[in-house]
Short mmCIF file of C-alpha atoms in Angstrom, two decimals:
data_model
loop_
_atom_site.label_atom_id
_atom_site.label_comp_id
_atom_site.label_asym_id
_atom_site.label_seq_id
_atom_site.Cartn_x
_atom_site.Cartn_y
_atom_site.Cartn_z
CA MET A 1 140.38 158.96 58.77
CA ASN A 2 140.57 159.97 55.23
CA GLN A 3 143.61 159.74 53.41
CA GLU A 4 142.60 159.01 49.80
CA SER A 5 144.89 162.40 48.80
CA LEU A 6 147.59 161.62 50.63
CA ASN A 7 147.40 158.17 50.05
CA ALA A 8 147.41 158.78 46.12
CA PHE A 9 150.99 160.61 46.56
CA PHE A 10 152.74 159.16 48.67
CA PRO A 11 152.54 155.06 48.45
CA ALA A 12 154.59 153.46 51.51
CA GLY A 13 158.13 153.75 51.00
CA GLY A 14 158.78 150.72 52.52
CA ARG A 15 160.01 147.47 49.97
CA VAL A 16 160.68 144.01 50.03
CA ASP A 17 160.75 140.62 47.66
CA GLU A 18 158.64 138.55 48.63
CA ASN A 19 155.45 138.74 51.14
CA ILE A 20 155.79 138.76 54.75
CA ASN A 21 152.65 137.66 57.21
CA ILE A 22 152.59 139.09 60.73
CA MET A 23 151.92 137.26 63.07
CA ASP A 24 150.32 136.79 66.33
CA VAL A 25 148.39 140.39 65.14
CA GLN A 26 146.31 141.88 68.34
CA SER A 27 143.79 144.33 68.78
CA THR A 28 143.83 147.64 70.63
CA SER A 29 142.35 149.56 72.41
CA ARG A 30 141.49 151.71 69.05
CA ASP A 31 140.01 150.18 66.31
CA ASP A 32 141.96 151.70 64.02
CA VAL A 33 145.25 150.01 65.57
CA LEU A 34 146.66 146.36 65.01
CA VAL A 35 150.12 145.50 66.81
CA GLY A 36 151.43 142.05 65.03
CA MET A 37 155.46 140.65 65.71
CA VAL A 38 157.75 140.00 62.14
CA VAL A 39 161.40 139.60 60.98
CA LEU A 40 161.26 142.57 59.03
CA PRO A 41 164.16 143.94 56.27
CA PHE A 42 167.30 144.32 57.30
CA THR A 43 166.55 142.73 60.04
CA ASP A 44 167.11 138.75 61.54
CA SER A 45 164.74 138.72 64.34
CA ARG A 46 160.92 139.62 65.37
CA GLN A 47 160.21 142.68 66.37
CA LYS A 48 157.16 144.77 66.75
CA VAL A 49 155.01 145.89 64.47
CA VAL A 50 152.34 148.98 64.46
CA ILE A 51 149.28 148.37 61.44
CA TYR A 52 147.11 151.15 61.15
CA GLN A 53 144.14 151.24 58.94
CA LEU A 54 143.05 153.37 56.89
CA THR A 55 139.69 154.33 55.18
CA LEU A 56 139.49 155.64 51.75
CA SER A 57 137.33 158.16 50.67
CA ASN A 58 135.46 154.88 49.34
CA GLY A 59 135.09 153.36 51.41
CA GLU A 60 137.58 150.98 51.40
CA SER A 61 140.63 149.96 53.99
CA ASP A 62 144.04 150.77 53.33
CA TYR A 63 146.58 149.11 55.55
CA ARG A 64 149.89 150.52 56.62
CA ALA A 65 152.67 148.75 59.00
CA ILE A 66 155.94 150.44 61.14
CA SER A 67 158.37 149.32 63.42
CA ALA A 68 156.42 150.18 67.28
CA SER A 69 159.59 151.72 67.66
CA CYS A 70 160.54 155.09 66.99
CA PRO A 71 163.54 155.04 64.95
CA HIS A 72 164.91 158.40 67.69
CA GLN A 73 165.45 156.57 70.33
CA GLY A 74 163.79 153.28 70.35
CA ALA A 75 160.52 154.22 71.95
CA ASP A 76 157.15 152.91 71.86
CA ILE A 77 154.99 154.40 69.64
CA SER A 78 151.79 151.59 68.89
CA ARG A 79 149.96 154.04 71.35
CA ASP A 80 150.81 157.11 69.98
CA THR A 81 148.23 158.29 67.35
CA LEU A 82 148.40 158.71 64.09
CA LYS A 83 147.54 162.04 62.61
CA SER A 84 145.10 163.28 59.04
CA ASP A 85 149.27 164.63 58.17
CA GLY A 86 149.84 160.49 57.26
CA ASN A 87 152.38 161.04 60.83
CA VAL A 88 153.07 159.57 64.21
CA TYR A 89 153.95 161.39 66.79
CA CYS A 90 156.41 159.32 68.58
CA SER A 91 155.13 160.82 72.79
CA LEU A 92 158.64 160.64 73.50
CA HIS A 93 159.85 163.51 71.75
CA LYS A 94 157.04 164.61 68.99
CA ARG A 95 159.01 163.13 66.17
CA PRO A 96 157.09 162.82 63.80
CA ILE A 97 156.71 159.15 61.09
CA CYS A 98 155.14 158.86 58.38
CA ILE A 99 153.71 155.57 57.58
CA TYR A 100 154.56 156.51 53.94
CA SER A 101 157.71 156.79 54.21
CA LYS A 102 160.81 154.79 52.78
CA PHE A 103 162.47 156.81 55.43
CA ASN A 104 160.57 155.10 57.66
CA GLN A 105 160.40 151.61 56.57
CA ALA A 106 156.27 151.87 56.22
CA TYR A 107 154.80 148.91 54.55
CA ALA A 108 151.53 147.75 52.60
CA VAL A 109 149.45 146.14 54.39
CA VAL A 110 146.36 143.55 52.44
CA LYS A 111 144.52 141.50 55.11
CA HIS A 112 143.42 138.02 53.08
CA ASP A 113 141.88 135.50 55.00
CA GLY A 114 142.42 137.55 58.26
CA GLN A 115 145.95 136.53 57.56
CA TYR A 116 148.13 140.53 57.90
CA ILE A 117 150.63 140.17 55.29
CA ILE A 118 153.31 142.69 54.07
CA THR A 119 152.81 143.19 50.40
CA LYS A 120 155.95 142.04 47.49
CA THR A 121 157.11 145.34 46.10
CA VAL A 122 156.53 145.40 42.00
#
């Protein structure tokens, strides 16, 4: 999926004060989607996140993470497909969840030495 133009206009909106390691990262049935566990800001417990790998037109990978629970009614969105408009549409109610929105707490992720890390916001 090519997201270069969308990425240029809509950086990840989720803010963190320090790098956060995503633990127990596992592959899924899709090559561009991973799942892991993390304690996100404003939460006290580990929760499942979905990590999307986007390939930009220059060939580089861009990673984004969002909670695997739909903010509407908590449905697991880890099996739902990321569309070219930057949204995952919840299979339960078709609610769009943008992986670039601060309202959905979408986070920028880097892959470093095999680890996936939600990056500190500067």
